[in-house]
Amino acid sequence: MTCAVVHPIAAAGSVRGRGRSAPAWSPARWVAILLCLGHAPWALAQPVALPAAATGDAADQAELERALSRDADAAGSASAATPAPNPAGPAASATNWRTILPDISLILDTALGAFIGAPRQTGAHDPAQSGFNLQQLEMHLESSVDPYLELQANLVFAQFGVEVEEAYGRTLAAPLGLQLRMGQFLTRAGRSNPTHPHAWHFADQALVNGKFFGGEGQRGLGAEVSWLAPLPWVVELIASAAMPNGACCARSFGGAQAINVGGPRDLAWNLRLEQFFDLSQRAALLIGVGGLAGPNSTGFWNRTEIAIADVMFRWRDPTDAQRRAVTIQLELMGRRRQVPGRLLRDAGLTAQAVARLALRWEAGLRLEHVLGVADDPLDPSWSQDRTRSTAQITFYPSHFSRLRAQVAWDRRPAEARDGFSAFLAFEALIGAHGAHSY
Amino acid sequence: MLLAALAWLAPAAAVAPGPPAKVRVVCTLADLAALAREVGGPDVEVVNLVDAGQDAHYVDARPSLMLPLARADLLIINGLELEIGWLPPLQRGARNAAILFGAAGFLDASTAVRPMQTPGTVASRSQGDVHPAGNPHYLHDARAAAAVAQAIGQRLAQLDPGRAARHRGRAAEVSAALSAFAEAQRKRFSTLPAERRRVVVYHQSLVYLLDWLGLEQAAAIEPLPGIPPNPGHIAKVLVTMRAQAVPAVLQEPYYPRNAAETLARLAKAKLVVVPGGADVDRGESYLVRIRRTVEAIHVALR
């Protein structure tokens, strides 16, 4: 794409003008030159018609144009990506604009909620009040940056503000099976933490994720390296380090209390090993183990460690016209926190089964149990265990919208009575949204 | 030491001496794999990701699909966004620079064909799950397959210059055979009476096939692409079928069959289950698969 094509003003000023109809240095030409400078990488990659005034001599100009054209020919023959016969020509290449514009999508999640007993949701995007709730309006942008990197950003709009949920660069072509990410991202700790509400099978976040990680899940500014081992089955090793701060998103570490990072020990570290097995053409198993470690807010070099094991079994006949499938997922997390004079231990289990019943219908069951700690100085509201059972049924009018009815029974001995909730959640997606991982 | 271990394990480090290695080709669809096998012959090793019996719109992005991608020299995709719901995370997860978008080892086969049903200036999902770049189901058309075979041959010739002539030669052969077949079938179908050249389809996936064979699509069972049929729409399709005496309902095996079976019975038409692609596990060639398709349709229409 030449500068002249991108900017019609530039074309008018430099090619058709030829210094006759327009004065040599008209404002239009200045605009054209500035725009051309702004797009220098594109402009250099393609033959450019030089403005006569830029060289002052027609013969010089012709010479330069020939040279540029030879360069362009050489670049064309060196690049190996073009030779396919294309009778369509312009029709097919007209879609190339999409490679310059990032993919942009907007996802609205709202819910009508009804609670019996005080709402005790732990997710920041959960329906948290009786009546209508805006869970989130998520804007996702992604695109390649250059041949080496892509950028992904997830901006979440609430009713009264915007947050940068995720924004990271990721390598496209690192050697040795490595991939690097840098920026703000959800930590790949367990199965559900790195996913967005749009990909969840329930209208709210798992309880243990809220307790251990925070309402937004475990995330932070940091860097990650992951490695796909060259083995006959899928083995991926993931390691990351991130800032340990934020009640929203590093609750077991610094939480609301800012920790000054003085060295690697002050970061929240994550390690995960993920393995995937094709049991048959229909059945698949994914197993992950790993853990997080970092400083906590009680000072004195006190630390928090979280161990996570998860397993997912999925059955789907890929030839089934109704696309029926069953997915069973277990996620177990254990945590220990050093606090002055004590070592606090707790754990949580999330077990869920989700069945795609037909083209447009899905149903799910989720059982959660989270241990409490008596006289927990960091989390006084979690003095006792909590058990929540959830059921949902979802209707998908199309691939881009869903209506989900969900009920839950929350047993919490710490309070006088149990909690019950019912949600009617609605989601709609517009734009180009990147595909989700398995 | 860790780095040394990594380097030892990395496939890039394991360059074997001896006869030149086969080009490792990964194809997203069975038809592409069949064409790549015929064009590449003994000089390629082809892995297919999605079987002919599966709907390529809805594929589970199993992480195991990353493994052939990680060691591929060439990835051939259907394009026109058919694989957009599952391929990108796999392509990225494979961490193989050779097959990324725009690389020499990445071939979007749709660049070899003229897309149909390009929505022009307006592409809106109020029209269903439309593909903004055009209808992606061109592999049901032997003419398009002929062009794709040529494109595969050219690309293999670039990636494997030592055997370029062999790749180009085989591509020309395959392409010529498919073009001849396409032309013969077009003539054969044109001899059918006009009122027998009407069909009902399930999804908008056979427009290239119908265009090639000179058939007319009287109606589609899906009211809009990707939207399952409702009784009101089915009733309209039945009225159309009866009024026009439509002789056949065509659909791929991975779409629900109840509506089509009922319509065929009530309108006294034949249901033809069109293969989703070549049966590459059994070594079926593209020409055999497309002949199988065309014969089944011809039997229903004549």
XYZ file of C-alpha atoms in Angstrom:
740
model
C 0.000 0.000 0.000
C 1.590 3.223 -1.063
C 1.265 6.461 0.766
C -0.613 7.797 -2.214
C -3.233 5.088 -1.871
C -3.699 5.613 1.834
C -4.111 9.339 1.519
C -5.997 10.729 -1.429
C -4.763 14.212 -0.476
C -1.209 13.053 -0.972
C -2.076 11.623 -4.362
C -3.659 14.861 -5.453
C -0.719 16.909 -4.259
C 2.122 14.785 -5.531
C 1.054 12.953 -8.639
C -1.732 14.765 -10.382
C -0.545 18.198 -9.224
C 2.893 17.974 -10.828
C 3.566 21.516 -9.629
C 1.292 23.111 -12.216
C -2.255 23.253 -10.894
C -1.115 23.450 -7.270
C 1.635 25.747 -5.975
C 4.870 23.848 -5.252
C 4.511 23.934 -1.455
C 0.781 24.158 -0.947
C -0.686 23.219 2.441
C -2.027 20.054 0.815
C 1.538 19.005 -0.006
C 2.729 19.644 3.550
C -0.124 17.487 4.798
C 0.805 14.847 2.247
C 4.454 14.828 3.298
C 3.607 14.636 6.994
C 1.227 11.787 6.356
C 3.801 10.035 4.216
C 6.389 10.365 6.989
C 3.894 8.898 9.422
C 3.510 5.868 7.203
C 7.145 5.511 6.272
C 7.328 1.716 6.732
C 4.528 1.147 4.242
C 5.692 3.806 1.920
C 9.180 2.318 1.714
C 7.916 -1.169 1.039
C 6.193 -0.167 -2.185
C 6.972 1.824 -5.305
C 6.237 5.474 -4.733
C 5.637 8.140 -7.334
C 7.981 10.913 -6.245
C 6.697 14.479 -6.436
C 8.583 16.377 -9.115
C 9.253 19.228 -6.720
C 11.044 16.913 -4.327
C 13.877 16.294 -6.802
C 13.696 19.364 -8.987
C 14.814 17.464 -12.062
C 12.706 15.208 -14.229
C 15.658 13.006 -15.267
C 16.753 12.480 -11.650
C 13.225 11.683 -10.758
C 12.914 9.087 -13.501
C 16.215 7.521 -12.407
C 15.037 7.300 -8.783
C 11.697 5.859 -9.787
C 13.439 3.186 -11.834
C 15.673 2.316 -8.882
C 12.729 2.122 -6.494
C 10.861 -0.005 -8.958
C 13.849 -2.405 -9.214
C 13.948 -2.598 -5.399
C 10.267 -3.348 -5.333
C 10.658 -6.063 -7.975
C 13.480 -7.614 -5.992
C 11.411 -7.528 -2.824
C 8.526 -9.082 -4.694
C 10.540 -11.997 -6.003
C 12.209 -12.534 -2.633
C 8.931 -12.689 -0.768
C 7.551 -16.141 -1.359
C 3.978 -15.415 -0.528
C 2.303 -14.227 -3.713
C 2.340 -16.553 -6.684
C -1.028 -18.258 -6.454
C -3.100 -17.610 -9.562
C -5.922 -15.379 -8.499
C -8.540 -14.828 -11.160
C -10.452 -12.719 -8.676
C -7.642 -10.217 -8.223
C -9.025 -7.153 -6.508
C -12.013 -8.967 -5.033
C -9.809 -11.158 -2.876
C -7.262 -8.528 -1.964
C -9.985 -6.098 -0.962
C -10.217 -7.922 2.360
C -6.647 -7.023 3.261
C -7.737 -3.941 5.177
C -8.597 -6.277 8.017
C -4.950 -7.034 8.582
C -4.244 -3.373 9.337
C -7.288 -2.622 11.479
C -7.229 -4.561 14.728
C -9.995 -7.033 15.429
C -12.426 -5.153 17.641
C -15.281 -6.673 19.558
C -17.663 -5.546 22.241
C -19.358 -7.939 24.643
C -22.224 -6.931 26.878
C -23.015 -9.007 29.971
C -26.044 -8.018 32.001
C -28.162 -9.930 34.482
C -31.398 -9.728 36.351
C -30.694 -11.019 39.851
C -32.764 -12.061 42.840
C -31.187 -12.866 46.213
C -32.588 -14.405 49.350
C -30.136 -13.636 52.134
C -27.378 -11.094 51.702
C -25.536 -11.344 48.371
C -22.055 -12.714 49.067
C -20.677 -12.912 45.550
C -16.889 -12.857 45.324
C -16.451 -11.935 41.664
C -16.223 -8.306 40.608
C -18.340 -9.036 37.522
C -20.913 -11.229 39.252
C -24.513 -10.103 39.490
C -24.356 -8.715 43.025
C -27.733 -7.144 43.718
C -31.385 -7.941 43.318
C -32.670 -6.258 40.207
C -30.651 -5.391 37.141
C -26.859 -5.644 37.010
C -24.334 -4.530 34.444
C -21.755 -7.273 34.790
C -19.428 -5.770 32.260
C -19.032 -4.272 28.857
C -15.853 -5.789 27.520
C -13.985 -4.338 24.601
C -11.405 -6.626 23.095
C -8.806 -5.491 20.577
C -6.105 -7.556 18.995
C -3.774 -7.374 16.067
C -0.283 -8.147 14.927
C 2.186 -5.422 15.854
C 4.888 -6.435 13.403
C 6.300 -9.754 12.202
C 7.431 -10.551 15.733
C 4.634 -9.513 18.084
C 0.915 -9.234 18.546
C -0.977 -7.051 20.984
C -4.092 -8.074 22.860
C -6.080 -5.664 24.999
C -9.178 -6.232 27.057
C -10.772 -3.054 28.330
C -13.669 -3.517 30.694
C -16.260 -0.807 31.098
C -18.348 -0.729 34.252
C -21.072 1.816 34.818
C -18.662 4.270 36.404
C -15.312 3.660 34.855
C -12.952 1.681 32.704
C -10.276 -0.779 33.700
C -7.425 -2.291 31.769
C -8.229 -5.910 32.447
C -5.545 -7.218 30.150
C -3.109 -5.582 27.759
C -0.082 -7.515 26.655
C 2.288 -8.142 23.838
C 2.935 -11.709 22.834
C 5.667 -13.093 20.613
C 4.661 -14.709 17.335
C 7.909 -16.259 16.291
C 10.228 -16.850 19.237
C 12.613 -19.736 18.669
C 12.861 -23.097 20.466
C 9.138 -23.477 21.042
C 9.087 -20.522 23.417
C 6.489 -17.813 23.684
C 6.756 -14.638 25.729
C 4.127 -12.291 27.038
C 4.632 -8.947 28.686
C 2.208 -6.424 30.066
C -0.894 -6.865 32.176
C -2.474 -10.302 31.929
C -4.482 -12.872 33.828
C -2.097 -15.401 35.336
C -2.297 -18.872 33.814
C -2.996 -20.404 37.209
C -5.569 -23.187 37.000
C -8.151 -23.621 34.253
C -10.636 -20.841 34.857
C -8.466 -17.940 36.041
C -7.056 -16.930 32.636
C -10.509 -16.873 30.992
C -13.005 -14.014 30.673
C -16.670 -14.058 31.781
C -17.621 -14.431 28.111
C -16.024 -17.910 28.126
C -17.495 -19.013 31.453
C -20.278 -21.544 31.718
C -21.791 -19.880 34.774
C -22.910 -16.317 35.323
C -20.487 -15.807 38.223
C -16.912 -16.478 39.223
C -15.962 -19.548 41.281
C -15.911 -18.836 45.018
C -12.363 -20.027 45.615
C -11.059 -17.843 42.789
C -12.653 -14.857 44.487
C -11.222 -15.802 47.858
C -7.675 -16.657 46.784
C -7.189 -14.395 43.776
C -9.698 -11.545 44.103
C -12.784 -10.316 42.313
C -10.906 -9.890 39.028
C -8.923 -13.116 39.318
C -5.160 -13.369 39.719
C -3.478 -10.905 37.399
C -0.931 -8.159 37.315
C 1.730 -6.365 35.389
C 4.386 -8.858 34.573
C 6.050 -11.165 32.105
C 5.539 -14.777 31.156
C 7.493 -17.372 29.273
C 5.918 -20.593 28.086
C 7.421 -23.547 26.298
C 5.792 -26.197 24.144
C 7.906 -29.314 24.608
C 8.740 -31.258 21.437
C 7.163 -34.463 22.686
C 4.558 -36.763 21.119
C 1.853 -35.393 23.415
C 1.163 -31.810 24.472
C 3.317 -30.654 27.368
C 3.375 -26.941 27.995
C 5.401 -25.350 30.750
C 4.441 -21.843 31.823
C 6.320 -19.529 34.176
C 5.456 -15.949 35.004
C 6.177 -13.174 37.447
C 3.861 -10.275 38.187
C 3.429 -7.380 40.572
C 1.885 -8.688 43.807
C -0.492 -5.784 44.441
C -4.226 -5.161 44.285
C -7.202 -6.345 46.334
C -8.931 -7.038 43.027
C -6.292 -9.279 41.637
C -3.570 -10.386 44.055
C -5.653 -10.938 47.141
C -3.436 -13.642 48.673
C -0.315 -11.542 48.147
C -0.020 -7.795 48.684
C -3.740 -7.311 48.242
C -4.830 -3.758 48.989
C -1.532 -3.063 50.687
C 1.147 -1.915 48.273
C 4.331 -3.925 48.457
C 7.464 -2.156 47.323
C 9.231 -4.528 45.023
C 12.892 -4.652 46.011
C 13.832 -7.862 44.247
C 12.514 -11.023 42.602
C 11.301 -12.339 45.960
C 8.744 -9.538 46.100
C 6.969 -10.587 42.906
C 4.112 -13.076 42.615
C 5.537 -16.086 40.753
C 3.530 -18.677 38.898
C 4.561 -22.032 37.500
C 2.270 -24.396 35.602
C 2.651 -27.648 33.719
C -0.189 -28.482 31.359
C -0.605 -31.790 29.558
C -3.205 -32.802 27.026
C -4.181 -36.298 25.915
C -6.390 -37.407 23.026
C -8.082 -40.420 24.580
C -10.001 -41.083 21.369
C -11.485 -39.095 18.532
C -14.279 -38.184 20.924
C -12.675 -37.976 24.359
C -9.907 -35.722 25.570
C -8.205 -35.074 28.881
C -6.328 -32.009 30.042
C -4.331 -32.052 33.258
C -2.634 -29.080 34.889
C -0.530 -28.747 38.005
C 1.246 -25.741 39.354
C 1.407 -23.108 41.967
C 1.885 -19.484 42.920
C 4.231 -17.967 45.475
C 4.839 -14.440 46.636
C 4.982 -12.054 49.576
C 1.876 -11.293 51.582
C 0.710 -8.153 53.283
C 1.675 -9.090 56.856
C 5.311 -8.061 56.385
C 8.356 -9.700 58.020
C 9.157 -11.562 54.767
C 5.938 -13.520 55.226
C 4.877 -15.462 52.173
C 1.827 -17.025 50.589
C 1.892 -20.179 48.507
C -0.984 -21.598 46.473
C -0.897 -25.048 44.881
C -3.343 -25.827 42.068
C -4.303 -29.054 40.347
C -6.961 -29.223 37.667
C -8.319 -31.809 35.321
C -10.745 -31.450 32.455
C -12.417 -34.282 30.592
C -14.346 -33.487 27.442
C -16.447 -35.795 25.325
C -17.756 -34.725 21.967
C -18.578 -36.661 18.830
C -17.213 -34.263 16.200
C -19.581 -35.641 13.560
C -22.733 -35.104 15.642
C -25.099 -32.711 13.883
C -26.437 -31.410 17.206
C -22.878 -30.726 18.403
C -23.620 -32.425 21.726
C -20.748 -32.472 24.208
C -20.022 -33.006 27.881
C -17.234 -31.297 29.777
C -16.296 -32.174 33.332
C -13.796 -29.996 35.117
C -12.278 -30.201 38.588
C -10.080 -27.517 40.050
C -8.478 -27.936 43.469
C -6.508 -25.182 45.182
C -4.655 -25.317 48.487
C -3.137 -22.278 50.135
C -0.857 -21.511 53.031
C -0.111 -18.098 54.371
C 2.527 -17.123 56.879
C 1.192 -14.533 59.313
C 2.906 -13.401 62.516
C 2.917 -16.410 64.843
C 0.804 -18.696 62.634
C 0.635 -20.617 59.414
C -2.880 -20.460 57.924
C -3.999 -23.279 55.648
C -7.142 -23.427 53.567
C -8.350 -24.928 50.318
C -11.162 -24.842 47.802
C -12.634 -27.178 45.222
C -14.671 -26.291 42.152
C -16.290 -29.173 40.299
C -18.456 -28.564 37.272
C -20.158 -30.514 34.526
C -21.480 -28.743 31.458
C -23.446 -30.469 28.722
C -24.216 -29.108 25.288
C -27.621 -30.692 24.845
C -28.408 -29.554 21.326
C -27.415 -26.885 18.819
C -28.807 -24.096 20.956
C -29.033 -25.550 24.453
C -26.559 -26.049 27.242
C -26.962 -27.040 30.896
C -24.471 -27.051 33.728
C -24.000 -28.058 37.345
C -21.320 -26.698 39.665
C -20.401 -27.723 43.181
C -18.003 -25.673 45.251
C -16.552 -26.111 48.683
C -14.217 -23.577 50.257
C -12.606 -23.986 53.654
C -12.705 -21.183 56.196
C -10.060 -20.340 58.797
C -11.068 -19.506 62.369
C -9.871 -16.019 63.356
C -8.328 -15.386 59.959
C -6.610 -12.013 60.413
C -6.405 -11.414 56.660
C -9.896 -12.573 55.762
C -12.178 -12.290 58.796
C -15.371 -12.918 56.831
C -14.193 -16.411 55.847
C -14.154 -17.878 59.353
C -16.136 -20.967 58.337
C -16.518 -23.277 55.370
C -18.859 -22.399 52.550
C -20.558 -24.718 50.071
C -22.369 -23.540 46.995
C -24.354 -25.563 44.476
C -25.263 -23.968 41.165
C -27.326 -25.075 38.179
C -27.737 -23.285 34.869
C -29.494 -23.696 31.580
C -28.502 -21.604 28.581
C -30.141 -20.832 25.260
C -27.986 -19.599 22.377
C -30.084 -17.770 19.750
C -26.913 -17.698 17.630
C -23.193 -18.027 18.062
C -23.080 -14.426 19.244
C -25.689 -14.179 21.975
C -26.937 -16.195 24.922
C -29.593 -16.177 27.595
C -28.708 -18.007 30.778
C -30.927 -18.893 33.744
C -29.003 -19.848 36.863
C -29.933 -20.740 40.429
C -27.635 -21.301 43.389
C -27.855 -22.468 46.972
C -25.077 -21.116 49.153
C -24.609 -22.878 52.490
C -22.678 -20.625 54.871
C -22.707 -21.742 58.503
C -21.093 -18.473 59.553
C -24.419 -16.738 58.963
C -27.860 -17.298 60.404
C -29.300 -18.605 57.171
C -28.276 -19.890 53.782
C -28.227 -17.737 50.699
C -30.198 -18.392 47.529
C -29.797 -16.616 44.238
C -31.393 -16.696 40.821
C -30.006 -14.941 37.749
C -31.248 -14.384 34.267
C -28.098 -13.377 32.423
C -27.915 -12.014 28.906
C -24.851 -11.714 26.706
C -24.387 -10.214 23.261
C -21.246 -9.911 21.160
C -20.529 -7.723 18.170
C -17.455 -7.393 16.032
C -14.518 -9.673 15.368
C -13.619 -11.613 18.494
C -10.596 -13.906 18.532
C -11.171 -17.623 18.935
C -10.823 -19.099 22.389
C -8.278 -21.699 23.370
C -9.436 -25.199 24.263
C 22.985 -26.331 30.856
C 19.226 -25.855 30.788
C 19.615 -23.993 27.530
C 21.663 -26.838 26.123
C 18.888 -29.241 27.062
C 16.316 -27.005 25.389
C 18.390 -26.811 22.249
C 18.775 -30.548 22.179
C 15.038 -31.089 22.483
C 14.062 -28.457 19.935
C 13.022 -29.900 16.576
C 14.925 -27.195 14.713
C 18.163 -28.626 16.030
C 17.386 -32.087 14.751
C 18.337 -31.636 11.095
C 18.909 -35.083 9.692
C 21.521 -35.563 6.961
C 20.897 -37.835 4.001
C 18.197 -37.622 1.305
C 16.252 -34.369 1.255
C 13.422 -34.475 3.802
C 9.817 -34.520 2.734
C 7.939 -31.230 2.979
C 5.732 -31.454 6.052
C 2.311 -30.144 5.065
C -0.608 -29.591 7.434
C -4.051 -29.002 5.915
C -7.102 -27.837 7.804
C -9.601 -29.724 5.639
C -9.782 -33.191 4.095
C -10.205 -31.864 0.541
C -7.077 -29.726 0.894
C -5.180 -32.702 2.292
C -6.279 -34.863 -0.650
C -5.137 -32.210 -3.127
C -1.833 -31.649 -1.303
C -1.139 -35.400 -1.339
C -1.792 -35.646 -5.050
C 0.262 -32.570 -5.877
C 3.107 -33.360 -3.482
C 3.181 -37.075 -4.187
C 6.096 -38.859 -2.527
C 7.823 -35.547 -1.752
C 5.414 -34.479 0.979
C 4.051 -35.775 4.230
C 0.486 -34.521 4.756
C -1.409 -34.221 8.043
C -5.107 -33.372 7.972
C -6.705 -31.584 10.943
C -10.461 -31.861 10.327
C -12.093 -34.995 8.931
C -14.650 -34.807 6.148
C -17.406 -35.839 8.550
C -16.917 -32.763 10.755
C -18.302 -29.279 10.359
C -15.225 -27.093 9.898
C -17.072 -24.117 11.391
C -17.177 -25.823 14.783
C -13.991 -27.650 15.597
C -12.655 -28.170 19.094
C -9.268 -26.445 19.233
C -7.645 -29.489 20.812
C -4.126 -28.579 21.909
C -2.872 -31.786 20.287
C -3.514 -30.153 16.919
C -0.637 -27.806 17.780
C 1.886 -30.626 17.511
C 1.734 -31.179 13.720
C 1.563 -27.391 13.295
C 4.696 -26.943 15.401
C 6.758 -29.046 12.984
C 5.021 -28.092 9.720
C 6.823 -26.522 6.761
C 3.547 -25.550 5.113
C 0.064 -24.879 6.467
C -2.740 -24.840 3.893
C -6.055 -23.385 5.024
C -9.430 -22.932 3.352
C -9.552 -19.264 4.380
C -12.466 -16.835 3.989
C -12.787 -17.142 7.784
C -13.995 -20.749 7.733
C -11.398 -21.718 10.371
C -11.509 -18.454 12.322
C -13.267 -20.001 15.315
C -10.524 -22.473 16.157
C -7.347 -22.190 14.086
C -5.776 -18.920 15.334
C -5.048 -20.117 18.913
C -3.526 -23.313 17.520
C -1.423 -21.484 14.961
C -0.174 -19.152 17.684
C 0.281 -21.941 20.214
C 2.384 -23.942 17.768
C 5.112 -21.258 18.017
C 6.224 -21.991 14.463
C 7.252 -18.853 12.579
C 7.292 -20.758 9.277
C 3.497 -21.086 9.111
C 2.319 -17.742 10.456
C 0.025 -15.542 8.378
C 1.975 -14.047 5.516
C 4.929 -16.446 5.779
C 6.062 -18.603 2.860
C 4.800 -21.645 4.737
C 1.261 -20.298 5.000
C -1.098 -20.782 2.074
C -4.653 -19.479 2.187
C -6.113 -21.553 -0.652
C -8.994 -19.115 -1.121
C -6.570 -16.635 -2.683
C -6.589 -18.931 -5.714
C -10.326 -18.697 -6.290
C -12.944 -16.053 -6.925
C -15.121 -15.855 -3.813
C -18.888 -15.883 -4.288
C -21.432 -14.081 -2.122
C -19.068 -11.324 -1.082
C -21.447 -9.077 0.801
C -20.087 -5.932 -0.817
C -20.130 -2.871 1.362
C -22.414 -4.188 4.108
C -21.805 -7.375 6.065
C -24.116 -7.563 9.037
C -24.736 -10.440 11.415
C -28.415 -9.577 11.235
C -28.046 -11.650 8.054
C -26.822 -14.616 10.117
C -23.284 -15.876 10.616
C -22.031 -14.414 7.357
C -18.424 -14.574 6.243
C -17.496 -10.998 5.351
C -14.894 -12.037 2.771
C -17.268 -14.303 0.848
C -18.726 -17.793 0.939
C -15.936 -20.156 2.075
C -17.297 -23.453 0.689
C -15.534 -23.419 -2.678
C -14.008 -26.890 -2.290
C -17.284 -28.434 -3.516
C -16.400 -27.004 -6.931
C -13.939 -28.945 -9.095
C -13.027 -25.754 -10.953
C -11.911 -24.124 -7.716
C -10.071 -27.303 -6.713
C -8.171 -27.153 -10.009
C -6.998 -23.629 -9.171
C -6.116 -24.666 -5.624
C -4.030 -27.577 -6.917
C -2.027 -25.120 -9.036
C -1.529 -22.828 -6.044
C -0.338 -25.729 -3.892
C 2.074 -26.791 -6.635
C 3.544 -23.298 -6.918
C 3.988 -23.014 -3.188
C 5.580 -26.443 -2.851
C 7.922 -25.545 -5.695
C 9.038 -22.466 -3.749
C 9.518 -24.274 -0.480
C 11.227 -27.248 -2.101
C 13.202 -25.735 -5.007
C 15.195 -28.914 -5.594
C 12.037 -30.711 -6.658
C 10.178 -27.695 -8.035
C 9.639 -29.195 -11.472
C 8.087 -32.321 -10.008
C 5.683 -30.312 -7.846
C 4.694 -28.088 -10.749
C 4.303 -31.037 -13.096
C 2.033 -32.964 -10.759
C 0.016 -29.817 -10.022
C -0.526 -29.264 -13.736
C -1.664 -32.868 -14.160
C -4.081 -32.773 -11.233
C -5.386 -29.402 -12.275
C -5.918 -30.448 -15.878
C -7.767 -33.605 -14.848
C -10.034 -31.618 -12.539
C -10.701 -28.938 -15.152
C -11.594 -31.557 -17.735
C -13.885 -33.295 -15.270
C -15.503 -29.996 -14.328
C -16.194 -29.088 -17.922
C -17.584 -32.543 -18.764
C -19.935 -32.467 -15.781
C -21.101 -28.961 -16.567
C -22.095 -30.121 -20.052
C -23.693 -33.297 -18.722
C -25.848 -31.425 -16.212
C -26.886 -28.863 -18.812
C -28.663 -31.661 -20.684
C -31.019 -32.176 -17.724
C -34.415 -30.517 -18.174
C -34.521 -27.075 -16.580
C -37.244 -28.019 -14.089
C -35.019 -30.863 -12.813
C -32.128 -28.506 -12.144
C -33.528 -27.059 -8.913
C -32.456 -28.097 -5.427
C -32.990 -27.214 -1.771
C -29.912 -27.018 0.455
C -29.431 -26.985 4.236
C -26.694 -24.344 4.667
C -25.425 -21.803 2.123
C -22.513 -24.157 1.575
C -23.182 -25.416 -1.943
C -23.313 -22.184 -3.929
C -20.077 -22.986 -5.786
C -21.237 -26.514 -6.572
C -24.568 -25.247 -7.908
C -22.855 -22.533 -9.906
C -20.514 -25.076 -11.475
C -23.259 -27.580 -12.384
C -25.755 -24.926 -13.460
C -28.251 -25.773 -10.717
C -30.617 -23.366 -9.047
C -31.051 -23.078 -5.284
C -34.815 -22.943 -4.730
C -34.497 -22.513 -0.955
C -32.292 -23.160 2.087
C -33.493 -25.035 5.160
C -31.595 -22.640 7.430
C -33.506 -19.336 7.364
C -30.159 -17.504 7.669
C -26.630 -18.937 7.763
C -25.946 -20.528 11.155
C -29.551 -20.068 12.391
C -31.342 -23.415 12.890
C -34.655 -23.800 11.019
C -38.008 -23.064 12.651
C -41.363 -24.650 11.685
C -42.637 -21.534 9.902
C -39.598 -21.400 7.648
C -39.723 -25.152 6.944
C -43.358 -24.789 5.896
C -42.375 -22.094 3.414
C -39.609 -24.300 2.036
C -42.146 -27.104 1.576
C -44.499 -24.815 -0.314
C -41.624 -23.761 -2.575
C -40.563 -27.363 -3.132
C -44.073 -28.430 -4.103
C -44.736 -25.415 -6.302
C -41.456 -25.863 -8.209
C -41.391 -29.693 -8.026
C -37.856 -29.542 -6.624
C -36.387 -33.019 -7.141
C -33.635 -33.027 -4.490
C -32.510 -31.784 -1.092
C -28.737 -31.563 -0.688
C -26.823 -31.319 2.573
C -23.568 -32.338 4.220
C -23.512 -35.175 6.770
C -22.797 -32.876 9.741
C -26.033 -30.903 9.566
C -29.197 -32.120 11.324
C -31.117 -34.367 8.954
C -34.662 -34.482 10.349
C -35.942 -31.407 8.538
C -34.404 -32.473 5.224
C -35.768 -36.025 5.508
C -39.263 -34.781 6.298
C -39.200 -32.244 3.477
C -37.950 -34.827 0.998
C -40.700 -37.241 2.013
C -43.514 -34.671 1.892
C -42.382 -33.106 -1.380
C -41.468 -36.460 -2.956
C -37.893 -35.349 -3.463
C -34.660 -37.247 -2.890
C -32.261 -36.428 -0.044
C -28.632 -36.412 -1.150
C -26.018 -36.335 1.598
C -23.091 -34.561 -0.023
C -19.701 -35.635 1.374
C -18.051 -32.970 3.521
C -14.789 -33.777 1.768
C -12.485 -36.543 0.637
C -12.104 -39.617 2.820
C -8.368 -39.046 3.224
C -7.952 -41.724 5.886
C -8.767 -44.268 3.198
C -6.590 -42.496 0.667
C -9.449 -41.154 -1.426
C -8.357 -38.605 -4.012
C -10.176 -35.337 -4.540
C -11.288 -36.422 -8.021
C -12.855 -39.615 -6.678
C -14.635 -37.709 -3.919
C -16.030 -35.022 -6.222
C -17.117 -37.663 -8.734
C -18.934 -39.462 -5.910
C -20.662 -36.175 -5.030
C -21.673 -35.339 -8.568
C -22.940 -38.860 -9.372
C -25.191 -38.877 -6.300
C -26.668 -35.527 -7.313
C -27.128 -36.595 -10.920
C -28.951 -39.768 -9.882
C -31.365 -37.669 -7.806
C -32.018 -35.132 -10.546
C -32.301 -37.194 -13.718
